[in-house]
Short mmCIF file of C-alpha atoms in Angstrom, two decimals:
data_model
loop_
_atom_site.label_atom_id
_atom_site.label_comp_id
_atom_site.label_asym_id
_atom_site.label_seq_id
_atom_site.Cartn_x
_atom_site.Cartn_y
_atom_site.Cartn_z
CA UNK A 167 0.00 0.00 0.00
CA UNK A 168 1.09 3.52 -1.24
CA UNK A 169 2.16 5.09 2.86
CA UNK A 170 -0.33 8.02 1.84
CA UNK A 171 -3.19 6.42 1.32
CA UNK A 172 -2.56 4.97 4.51
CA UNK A 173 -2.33 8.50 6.10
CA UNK A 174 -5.64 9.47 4.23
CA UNK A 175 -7.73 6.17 5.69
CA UNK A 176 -5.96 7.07 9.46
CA UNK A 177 -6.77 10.52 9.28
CA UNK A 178 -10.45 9.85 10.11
CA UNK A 179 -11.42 8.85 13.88
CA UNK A 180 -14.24 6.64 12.60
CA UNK A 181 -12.27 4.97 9.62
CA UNK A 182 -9.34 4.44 13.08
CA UNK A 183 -12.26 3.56 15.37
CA UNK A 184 -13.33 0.84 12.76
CA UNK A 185 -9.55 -0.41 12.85
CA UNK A 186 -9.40 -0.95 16.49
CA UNK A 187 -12.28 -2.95 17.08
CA UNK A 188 -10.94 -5.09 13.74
CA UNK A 189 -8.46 -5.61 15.50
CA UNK A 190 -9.78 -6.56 18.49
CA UNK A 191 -12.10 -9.51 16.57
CA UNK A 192 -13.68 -9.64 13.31
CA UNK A 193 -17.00 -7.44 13.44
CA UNK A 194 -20.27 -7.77 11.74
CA UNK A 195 -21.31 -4.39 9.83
CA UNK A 196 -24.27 -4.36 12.49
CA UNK A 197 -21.93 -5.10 15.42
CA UNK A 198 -19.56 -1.86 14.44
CA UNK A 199 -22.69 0.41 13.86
CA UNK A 200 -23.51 -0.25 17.43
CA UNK A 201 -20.23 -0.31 18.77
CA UNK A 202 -19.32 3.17 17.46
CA UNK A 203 -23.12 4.62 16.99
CA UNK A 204 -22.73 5.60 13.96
CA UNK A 205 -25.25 4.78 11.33
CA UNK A 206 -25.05 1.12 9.33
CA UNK A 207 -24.84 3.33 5.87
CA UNK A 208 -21.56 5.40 7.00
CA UNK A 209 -20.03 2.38 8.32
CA UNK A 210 -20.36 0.72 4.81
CA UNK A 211 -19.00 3.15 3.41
CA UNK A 212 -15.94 3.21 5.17
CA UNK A 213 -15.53 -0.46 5.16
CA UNK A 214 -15.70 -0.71 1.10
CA UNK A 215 -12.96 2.42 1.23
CA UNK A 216 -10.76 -0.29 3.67
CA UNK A 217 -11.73 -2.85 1.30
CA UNK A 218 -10.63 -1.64 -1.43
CA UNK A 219 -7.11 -0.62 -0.14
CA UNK A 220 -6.58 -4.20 0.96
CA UNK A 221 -6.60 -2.93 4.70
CA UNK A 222 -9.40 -5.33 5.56
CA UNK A 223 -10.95 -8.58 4.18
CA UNK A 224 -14.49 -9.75 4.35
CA UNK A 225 -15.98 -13.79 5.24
CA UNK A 226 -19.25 -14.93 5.47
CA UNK A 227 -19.70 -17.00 8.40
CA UNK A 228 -22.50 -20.32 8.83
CA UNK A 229 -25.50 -18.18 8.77
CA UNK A 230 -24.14 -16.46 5.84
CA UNK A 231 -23.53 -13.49 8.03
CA UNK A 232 -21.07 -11.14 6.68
CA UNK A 233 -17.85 -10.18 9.04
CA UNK A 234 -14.56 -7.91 8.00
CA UNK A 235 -11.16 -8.65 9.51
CA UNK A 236 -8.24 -7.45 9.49
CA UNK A 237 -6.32 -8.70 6.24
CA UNK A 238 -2.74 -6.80 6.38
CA UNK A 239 0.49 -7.24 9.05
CA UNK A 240 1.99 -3.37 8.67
CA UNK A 241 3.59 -1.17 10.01
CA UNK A 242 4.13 2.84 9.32
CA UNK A 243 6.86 5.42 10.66
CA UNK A 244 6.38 8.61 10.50
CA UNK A 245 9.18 11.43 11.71
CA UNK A 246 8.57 14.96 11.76
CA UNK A 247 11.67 17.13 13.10
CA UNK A 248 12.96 20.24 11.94
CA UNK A 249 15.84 18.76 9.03
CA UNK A 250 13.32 15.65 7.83
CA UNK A 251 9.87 14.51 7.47
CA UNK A 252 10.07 10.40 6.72
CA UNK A 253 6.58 8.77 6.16
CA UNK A 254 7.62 4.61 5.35
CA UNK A 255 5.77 1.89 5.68
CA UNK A 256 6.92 -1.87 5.82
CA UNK A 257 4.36 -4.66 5.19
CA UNK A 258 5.38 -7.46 7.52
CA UNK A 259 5.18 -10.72 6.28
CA UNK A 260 2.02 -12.40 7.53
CA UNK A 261 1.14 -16.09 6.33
CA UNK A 262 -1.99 -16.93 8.02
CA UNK A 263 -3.36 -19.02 5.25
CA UNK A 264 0.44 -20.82 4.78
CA UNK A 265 0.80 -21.75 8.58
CA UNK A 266 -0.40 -25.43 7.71
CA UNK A 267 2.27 -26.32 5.29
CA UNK A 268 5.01 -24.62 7.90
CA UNK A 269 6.40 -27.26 9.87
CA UNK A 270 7.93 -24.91 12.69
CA UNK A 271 4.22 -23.15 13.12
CA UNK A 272 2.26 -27.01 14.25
CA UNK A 273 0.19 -27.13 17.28
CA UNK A 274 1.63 -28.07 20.28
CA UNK A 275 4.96 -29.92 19.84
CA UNK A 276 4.57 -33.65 20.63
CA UNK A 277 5.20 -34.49 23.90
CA UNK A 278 4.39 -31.31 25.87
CA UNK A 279 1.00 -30.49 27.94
CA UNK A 280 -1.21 -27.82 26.05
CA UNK A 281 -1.64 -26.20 28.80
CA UNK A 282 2.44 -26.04 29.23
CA UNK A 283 2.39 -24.76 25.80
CA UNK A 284 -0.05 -22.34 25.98
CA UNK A 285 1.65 -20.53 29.18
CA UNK A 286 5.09 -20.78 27.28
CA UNK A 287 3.77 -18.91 24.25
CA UNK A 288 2.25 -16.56 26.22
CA UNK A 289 5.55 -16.08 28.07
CA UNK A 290 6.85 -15.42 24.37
CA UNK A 291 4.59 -12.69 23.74
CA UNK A 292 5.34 -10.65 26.60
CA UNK A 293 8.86 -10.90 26.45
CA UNK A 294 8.24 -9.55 22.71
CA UNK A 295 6.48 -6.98 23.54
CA UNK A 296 9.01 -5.51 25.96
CA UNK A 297 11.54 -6.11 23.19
CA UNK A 298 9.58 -3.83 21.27
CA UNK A 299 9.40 -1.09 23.35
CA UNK A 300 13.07 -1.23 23.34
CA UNK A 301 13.32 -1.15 20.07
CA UNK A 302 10.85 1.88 20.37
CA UNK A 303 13.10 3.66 22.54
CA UNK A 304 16.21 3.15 20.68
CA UNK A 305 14.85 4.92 17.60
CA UNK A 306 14.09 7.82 19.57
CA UNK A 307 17.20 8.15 20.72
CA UNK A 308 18.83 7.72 17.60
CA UNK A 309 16.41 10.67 16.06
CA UNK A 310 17.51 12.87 18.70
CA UNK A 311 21.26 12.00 17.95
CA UNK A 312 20.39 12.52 13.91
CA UNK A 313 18.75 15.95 15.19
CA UNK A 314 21.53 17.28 17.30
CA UNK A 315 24.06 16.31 14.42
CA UNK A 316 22.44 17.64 12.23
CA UNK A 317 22.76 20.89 14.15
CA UNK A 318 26.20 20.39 14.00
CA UNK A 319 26.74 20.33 10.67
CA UNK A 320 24.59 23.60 10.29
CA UNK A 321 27.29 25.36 12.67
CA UNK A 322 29.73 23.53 10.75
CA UNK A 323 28.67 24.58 6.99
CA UNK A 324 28.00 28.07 8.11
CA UNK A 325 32.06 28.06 9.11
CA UNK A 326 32.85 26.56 6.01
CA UNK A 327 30.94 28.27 3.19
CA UNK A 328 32.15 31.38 1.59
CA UNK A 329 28.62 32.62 0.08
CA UNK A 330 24.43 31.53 0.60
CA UNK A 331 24.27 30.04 -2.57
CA UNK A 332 27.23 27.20 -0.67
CA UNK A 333 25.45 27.06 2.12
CA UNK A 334 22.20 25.99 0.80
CA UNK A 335 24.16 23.26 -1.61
CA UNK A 336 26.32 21.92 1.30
CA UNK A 337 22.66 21.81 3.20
CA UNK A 338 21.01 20.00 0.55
CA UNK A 339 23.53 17.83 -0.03
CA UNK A 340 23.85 16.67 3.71
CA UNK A 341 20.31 15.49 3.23
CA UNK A 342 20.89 12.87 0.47
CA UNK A 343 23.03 12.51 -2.51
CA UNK A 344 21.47 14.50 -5.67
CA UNK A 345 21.90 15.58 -9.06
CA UNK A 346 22.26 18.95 -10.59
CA UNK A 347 18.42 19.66 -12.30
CA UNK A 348 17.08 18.49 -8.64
CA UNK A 349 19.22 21.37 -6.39
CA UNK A 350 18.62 23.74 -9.48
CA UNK A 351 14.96 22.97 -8.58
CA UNK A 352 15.22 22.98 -5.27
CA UNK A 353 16.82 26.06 -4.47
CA UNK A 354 15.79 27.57 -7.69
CA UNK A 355 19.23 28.66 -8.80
CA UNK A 356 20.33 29.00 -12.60
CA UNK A 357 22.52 25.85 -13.34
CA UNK A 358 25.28 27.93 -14.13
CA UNK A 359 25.45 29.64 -10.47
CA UNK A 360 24.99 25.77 -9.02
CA UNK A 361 27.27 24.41 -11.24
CA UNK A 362 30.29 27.22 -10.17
CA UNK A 363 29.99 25.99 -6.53
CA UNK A 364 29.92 22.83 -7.03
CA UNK A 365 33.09 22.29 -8.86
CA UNK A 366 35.05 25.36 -6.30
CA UNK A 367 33.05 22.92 -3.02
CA UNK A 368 34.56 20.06 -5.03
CA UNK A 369 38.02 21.87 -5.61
CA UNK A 370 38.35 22.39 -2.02
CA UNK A 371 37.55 18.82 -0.81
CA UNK A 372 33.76 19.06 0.54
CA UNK A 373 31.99 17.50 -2.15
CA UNK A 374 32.54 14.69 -5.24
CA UNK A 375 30.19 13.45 -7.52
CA UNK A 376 29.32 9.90 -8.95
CA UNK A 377 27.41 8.10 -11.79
CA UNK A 378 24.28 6.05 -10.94
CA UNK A 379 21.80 4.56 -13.35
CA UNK A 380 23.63 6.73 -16.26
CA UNK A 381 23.41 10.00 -14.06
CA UNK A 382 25.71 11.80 -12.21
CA UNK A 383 24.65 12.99 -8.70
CA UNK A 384 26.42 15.29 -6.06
CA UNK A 385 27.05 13.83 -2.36
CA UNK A 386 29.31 15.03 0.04
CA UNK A 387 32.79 13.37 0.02
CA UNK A 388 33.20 10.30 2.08
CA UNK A 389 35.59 9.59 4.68
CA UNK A 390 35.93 6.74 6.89
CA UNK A 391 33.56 7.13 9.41
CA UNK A 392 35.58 7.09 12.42
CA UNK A 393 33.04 7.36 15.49
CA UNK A 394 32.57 5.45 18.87
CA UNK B 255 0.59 16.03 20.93
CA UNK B 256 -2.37 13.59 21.22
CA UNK B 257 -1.16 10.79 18.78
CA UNK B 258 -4.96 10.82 17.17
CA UNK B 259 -4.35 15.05 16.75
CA UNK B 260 -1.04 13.82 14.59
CA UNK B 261 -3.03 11.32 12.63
CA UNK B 262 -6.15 13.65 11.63
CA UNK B 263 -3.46 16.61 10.68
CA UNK B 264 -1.34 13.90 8.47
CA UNK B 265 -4.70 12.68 6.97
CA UNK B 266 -4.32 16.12 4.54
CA UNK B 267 -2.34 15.66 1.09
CA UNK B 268 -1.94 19.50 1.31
CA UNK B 269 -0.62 19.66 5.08
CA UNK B 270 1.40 16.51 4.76
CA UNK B 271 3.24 18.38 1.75
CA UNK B 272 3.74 21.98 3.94
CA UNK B 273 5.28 19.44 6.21
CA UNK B 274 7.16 18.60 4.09
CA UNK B 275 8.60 21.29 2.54
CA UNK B 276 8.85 23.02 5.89
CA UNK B 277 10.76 20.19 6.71
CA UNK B 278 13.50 20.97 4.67
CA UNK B 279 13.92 24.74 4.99
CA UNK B 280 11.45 27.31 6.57
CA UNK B 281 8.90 29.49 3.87
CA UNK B 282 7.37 31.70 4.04
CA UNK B 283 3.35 31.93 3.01
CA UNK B 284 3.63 33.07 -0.45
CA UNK B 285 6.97 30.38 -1.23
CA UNK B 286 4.65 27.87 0.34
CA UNK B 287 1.27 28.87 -1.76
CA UNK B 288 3.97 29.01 -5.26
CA UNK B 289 5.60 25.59 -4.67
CA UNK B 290 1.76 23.53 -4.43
CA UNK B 291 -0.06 25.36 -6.26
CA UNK B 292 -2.19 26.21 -4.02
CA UNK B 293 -4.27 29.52 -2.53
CA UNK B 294 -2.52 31.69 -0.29
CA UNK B 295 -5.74 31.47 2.33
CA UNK B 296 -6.15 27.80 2.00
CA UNK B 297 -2.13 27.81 3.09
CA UNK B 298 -2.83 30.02 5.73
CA UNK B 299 -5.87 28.15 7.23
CA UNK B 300 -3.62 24.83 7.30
CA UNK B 301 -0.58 26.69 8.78
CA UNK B 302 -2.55 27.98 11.52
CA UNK B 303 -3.89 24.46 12.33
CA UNK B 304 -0.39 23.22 12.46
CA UNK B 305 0.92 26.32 14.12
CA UNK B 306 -2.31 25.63 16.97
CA UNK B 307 -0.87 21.71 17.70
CA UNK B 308 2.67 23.27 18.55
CA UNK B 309 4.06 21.22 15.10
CA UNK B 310 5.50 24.61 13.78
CA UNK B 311 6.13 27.98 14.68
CA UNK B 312 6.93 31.49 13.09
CA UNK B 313 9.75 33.96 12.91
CA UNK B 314 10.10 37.18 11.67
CA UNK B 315 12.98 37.92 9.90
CA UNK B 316 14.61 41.29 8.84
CA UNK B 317 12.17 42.26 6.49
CA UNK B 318 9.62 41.64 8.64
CA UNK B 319 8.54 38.69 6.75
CA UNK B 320 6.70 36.04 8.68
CA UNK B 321 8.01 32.56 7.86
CA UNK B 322 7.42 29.28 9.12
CA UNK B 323 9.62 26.37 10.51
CA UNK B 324 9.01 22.71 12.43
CA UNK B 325 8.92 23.56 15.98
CA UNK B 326 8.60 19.71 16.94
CA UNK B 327 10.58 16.23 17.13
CA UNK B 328 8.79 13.39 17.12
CA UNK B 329 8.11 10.12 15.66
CA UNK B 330 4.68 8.31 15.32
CA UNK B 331 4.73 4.64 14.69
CA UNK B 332 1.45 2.88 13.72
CA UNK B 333 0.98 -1.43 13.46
CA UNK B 334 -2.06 -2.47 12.29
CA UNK B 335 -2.38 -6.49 11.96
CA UNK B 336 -5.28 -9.00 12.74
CA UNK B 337 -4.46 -8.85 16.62
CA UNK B 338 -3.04 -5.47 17.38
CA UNK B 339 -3.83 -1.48 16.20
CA UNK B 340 -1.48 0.54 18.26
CA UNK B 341 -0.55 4.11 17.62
CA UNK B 342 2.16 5.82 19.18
CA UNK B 343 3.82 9.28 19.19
CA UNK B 344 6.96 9.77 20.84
CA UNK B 345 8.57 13.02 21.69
CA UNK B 346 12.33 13.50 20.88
CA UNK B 347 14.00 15.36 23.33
CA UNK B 348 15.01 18.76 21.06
CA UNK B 349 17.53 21.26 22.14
CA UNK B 350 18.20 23.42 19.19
CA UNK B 351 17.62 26.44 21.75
CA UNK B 352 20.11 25.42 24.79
CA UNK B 353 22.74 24.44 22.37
CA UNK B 354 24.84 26.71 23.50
CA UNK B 355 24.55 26.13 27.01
CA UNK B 356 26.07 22.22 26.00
CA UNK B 357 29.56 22.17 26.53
CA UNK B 358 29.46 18.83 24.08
CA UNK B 359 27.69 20.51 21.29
CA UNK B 360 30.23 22.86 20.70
CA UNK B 361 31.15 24.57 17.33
CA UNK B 362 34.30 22.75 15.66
CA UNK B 363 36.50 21.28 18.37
CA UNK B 364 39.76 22.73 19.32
CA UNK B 365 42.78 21.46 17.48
CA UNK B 366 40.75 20.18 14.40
CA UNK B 367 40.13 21.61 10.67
CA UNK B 368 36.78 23.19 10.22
CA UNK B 369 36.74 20.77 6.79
CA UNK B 370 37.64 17.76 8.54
CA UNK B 371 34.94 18.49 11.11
CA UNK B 372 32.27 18.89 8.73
CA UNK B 373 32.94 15.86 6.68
CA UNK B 374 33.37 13.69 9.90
CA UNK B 375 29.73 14.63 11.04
CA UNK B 376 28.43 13.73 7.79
CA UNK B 377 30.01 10.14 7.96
CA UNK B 378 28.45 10.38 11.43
CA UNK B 379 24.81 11.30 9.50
CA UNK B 380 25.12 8.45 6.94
CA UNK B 381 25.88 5.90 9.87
CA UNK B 382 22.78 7.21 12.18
CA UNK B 383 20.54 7.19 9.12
CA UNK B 384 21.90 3.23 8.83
CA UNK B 385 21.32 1.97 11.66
CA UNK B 386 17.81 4.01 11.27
CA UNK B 387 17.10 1.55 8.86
CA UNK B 388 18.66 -1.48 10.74
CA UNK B 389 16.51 -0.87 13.49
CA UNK B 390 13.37 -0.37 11.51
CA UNK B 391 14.17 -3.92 10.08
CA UNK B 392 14.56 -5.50 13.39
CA UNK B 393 11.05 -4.00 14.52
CA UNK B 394 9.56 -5.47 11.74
CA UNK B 395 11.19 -8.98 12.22
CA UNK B 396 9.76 -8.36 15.66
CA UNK B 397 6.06 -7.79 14.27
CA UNK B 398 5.76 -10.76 12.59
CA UNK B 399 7.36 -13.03 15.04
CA UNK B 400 4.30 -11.34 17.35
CA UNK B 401 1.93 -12.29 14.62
CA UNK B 402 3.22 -15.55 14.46
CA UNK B 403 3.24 -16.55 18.20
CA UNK B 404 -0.16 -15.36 18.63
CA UNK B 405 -1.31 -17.25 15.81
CA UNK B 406 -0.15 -20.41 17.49
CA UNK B 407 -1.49 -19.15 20.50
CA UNK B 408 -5.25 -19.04 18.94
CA UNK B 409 -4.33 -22.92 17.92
CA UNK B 410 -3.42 -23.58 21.59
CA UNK B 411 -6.36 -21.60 23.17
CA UNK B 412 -8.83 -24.09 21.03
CA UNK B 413 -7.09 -26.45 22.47
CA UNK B 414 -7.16 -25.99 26.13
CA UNK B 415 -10.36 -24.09 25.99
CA UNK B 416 -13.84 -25.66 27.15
CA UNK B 417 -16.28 -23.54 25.58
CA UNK B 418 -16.67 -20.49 23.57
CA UNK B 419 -16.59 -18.15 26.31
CA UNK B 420 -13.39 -19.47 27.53
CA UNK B 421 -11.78 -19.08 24.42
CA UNK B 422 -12.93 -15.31 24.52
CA UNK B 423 -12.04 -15.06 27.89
CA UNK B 424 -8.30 -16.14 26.84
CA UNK B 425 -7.74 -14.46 23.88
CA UNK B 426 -8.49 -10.78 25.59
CA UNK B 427 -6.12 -12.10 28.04
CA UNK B 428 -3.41 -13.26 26.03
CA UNK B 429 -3.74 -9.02 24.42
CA UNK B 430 -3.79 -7.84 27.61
CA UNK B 431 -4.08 -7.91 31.50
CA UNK B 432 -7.64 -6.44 32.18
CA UNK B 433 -10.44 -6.28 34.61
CA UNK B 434 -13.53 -8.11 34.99
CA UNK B 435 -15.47 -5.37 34.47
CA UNK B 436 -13.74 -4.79 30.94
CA UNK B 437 -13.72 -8.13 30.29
CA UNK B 438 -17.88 -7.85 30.27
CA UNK B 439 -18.04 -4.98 28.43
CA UNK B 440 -15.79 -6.04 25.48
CA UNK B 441 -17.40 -9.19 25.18
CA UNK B 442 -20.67 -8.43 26.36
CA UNK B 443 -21.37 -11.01 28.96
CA UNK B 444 -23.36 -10.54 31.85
CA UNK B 445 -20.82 -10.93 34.87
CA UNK B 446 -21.91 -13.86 36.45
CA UNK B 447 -20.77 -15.62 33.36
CA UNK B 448 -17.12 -13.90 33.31
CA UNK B 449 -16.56 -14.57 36.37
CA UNK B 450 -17.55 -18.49 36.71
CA UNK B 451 -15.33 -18.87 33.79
CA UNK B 452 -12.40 -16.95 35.19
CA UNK B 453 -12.26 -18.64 37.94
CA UNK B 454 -13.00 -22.33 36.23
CA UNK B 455 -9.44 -21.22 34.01
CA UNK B 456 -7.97 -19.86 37.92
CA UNK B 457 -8.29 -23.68 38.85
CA UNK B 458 -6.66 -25.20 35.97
CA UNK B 459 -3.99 -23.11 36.24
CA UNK B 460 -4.10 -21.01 33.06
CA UNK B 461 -4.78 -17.65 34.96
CA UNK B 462 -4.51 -15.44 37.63
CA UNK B 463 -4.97 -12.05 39.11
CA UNK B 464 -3.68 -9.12 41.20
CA UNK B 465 -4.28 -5.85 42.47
CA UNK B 466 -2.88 -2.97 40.84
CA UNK B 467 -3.99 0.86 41.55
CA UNK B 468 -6.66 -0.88 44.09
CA UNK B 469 -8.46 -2.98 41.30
CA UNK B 470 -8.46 -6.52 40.80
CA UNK B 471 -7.46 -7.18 37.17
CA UNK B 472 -6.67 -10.85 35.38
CA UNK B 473 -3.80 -12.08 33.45
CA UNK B 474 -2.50 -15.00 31.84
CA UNK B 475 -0.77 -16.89 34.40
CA UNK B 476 3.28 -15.79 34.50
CA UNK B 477 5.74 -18.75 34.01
CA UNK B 478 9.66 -18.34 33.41
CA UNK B 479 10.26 -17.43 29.94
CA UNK B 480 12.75 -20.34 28.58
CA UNK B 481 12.56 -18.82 24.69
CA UNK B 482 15.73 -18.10 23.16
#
């Protein structure tokens, strides 16, 4: 799923309401209407919208009842912060329907109590769950590190740069590796202004430039990184 | 910011692009309304909902132009599979102001080149943004290893379970430690029924409970986790 689509289904409580209790169990249409109070014709509507971005799946149980699950494993980051706004989102690979031809995923292993079992998985999913969270935490501290280096390097290209028009290329280029049309776009310069800094950055060591899929880009010159 | 606030501002193409673009330098109104296309009092009316949930702020600068800049640092993470919809919004601590009160976040260190400085922090951006995207990979390793245990728990639950209500009774469980009284609600049981059943699974060993800001709430019995 395209990440802004996602956005646009999230960005409405009921559409996120709807989610939740998915999650929670399948749902009947009738079950969510009641659930939420909102009307059976709204909540149709914002089921088919789920639907149809593969967000949810429908079954008809034995009284040929209709119920929606959920029918996706995903996961979306977004980061705001003052030098990047990242929106990804990773679908997680989820084989329901292929657990019976797995031979790690059988029932319980031969030989030990269900009940064993059962209190062992369940063991599993809590210490996965705090392993998680960790996980959680680490990224924020590495965003905070990105931020505050980031800072740096502002400091640092404002010693280093003898005019603006520097200064915004050295910026852009910190950001990601890119060609010549994109900062001419970017920082709507005339190519022949952005094209006389980049060869006197290059000339004095701060920048180089490469060829990738037949075009050349601009990136900031590597060095060994030579931290921690 | 009230992770739900985030998701309803991010559900707009327009505001997710201002985000954007903010996100790379700060604009002003009329740079902003040029570069989408789009009506300088639409821009405004978006700005000032952003500017109103603290995600940017304005500055005037010499010519008394207003412009606008990300005042925030933070990262929202979303899963959505068949057992779990979590959303959560952490705030990365941001210290662009007291920099100069750090005695670590100094300007170029003593003793080295200005140059060397500048290209050492960006080897020190490329490696952040890596292990970024190492950790990213690891969470979503972790997310379907959740998926995957508590799919085998739902196989173990119909085995150990009795009836229907115990299997309900488990699965909430297995998502959560929670009271009786949400117990009955979610799964709409009158509590004489919850709590027979709770206490049938008490004496067979598959839960418990304890007290915990003076309520009684229920839980998968604990065990030693042997994984790994």
């Amino acid at each position: 799923m395209d990440p802004t689509k996602l956005l646009d289904i999230l960005g409405n409580e009921n559409r996120r309401k709807i989610i939740q209790l998915l999650a929670n169990r399948p749902c009947y249409v009738s079950e969510i209407s009641s659930r939420l109070g909102v009307g059976p014709k709204a909540i149709i509507s914002h089921l088919g919208l789920l639907e149809q971005a593969g967000l949810i799946e429908c079954s008809v149980d034995e009284q040929r009842r209709k119920y929606f699950n959920i029918a996706n494993n995903m996961r979306l980051e977004v980061s705001v912060s003052p030098y990047a706004y990242t929106v990804t989102l990773h679908d997680v690979p989820f084989d329901r329907e292929n657990k019976e031809e797995d031979p790690v995923g059988e029932e319980t292993p031969q030989g030990e109590e269900p009940s064993a079992f059962f209190l062992k998985l369940n063991g599993r999913l809590k210490e996965l769950k705090k392993r998680q969270e960790e996980l959680a935490q680490m990224q924020q501290q590495l965003q905070a590190e990105y931020t505050e280096a980031m800072n740096r390097c502002l400091d640092s290209i404002e010693e280093i740069a003898r005019n603006p028009v520097e200064c915004e290329l050295l910026f852009e280029l910190l950001k990601d590796e890119t060609t010549l049309a994109s900062l001419c776009y970017n920082l709507r310069l005339h190519p022949s202004i952005v094209n006389a800094n980049l060869i006197d950055l290059t000339k004095r060591g701060f920048i180089e430039y490469g060829i990738k899929n037949n075009q050349y880009y601009w990136k900031i010159r590597e060095i060994g990184v030579e931290n921690e």
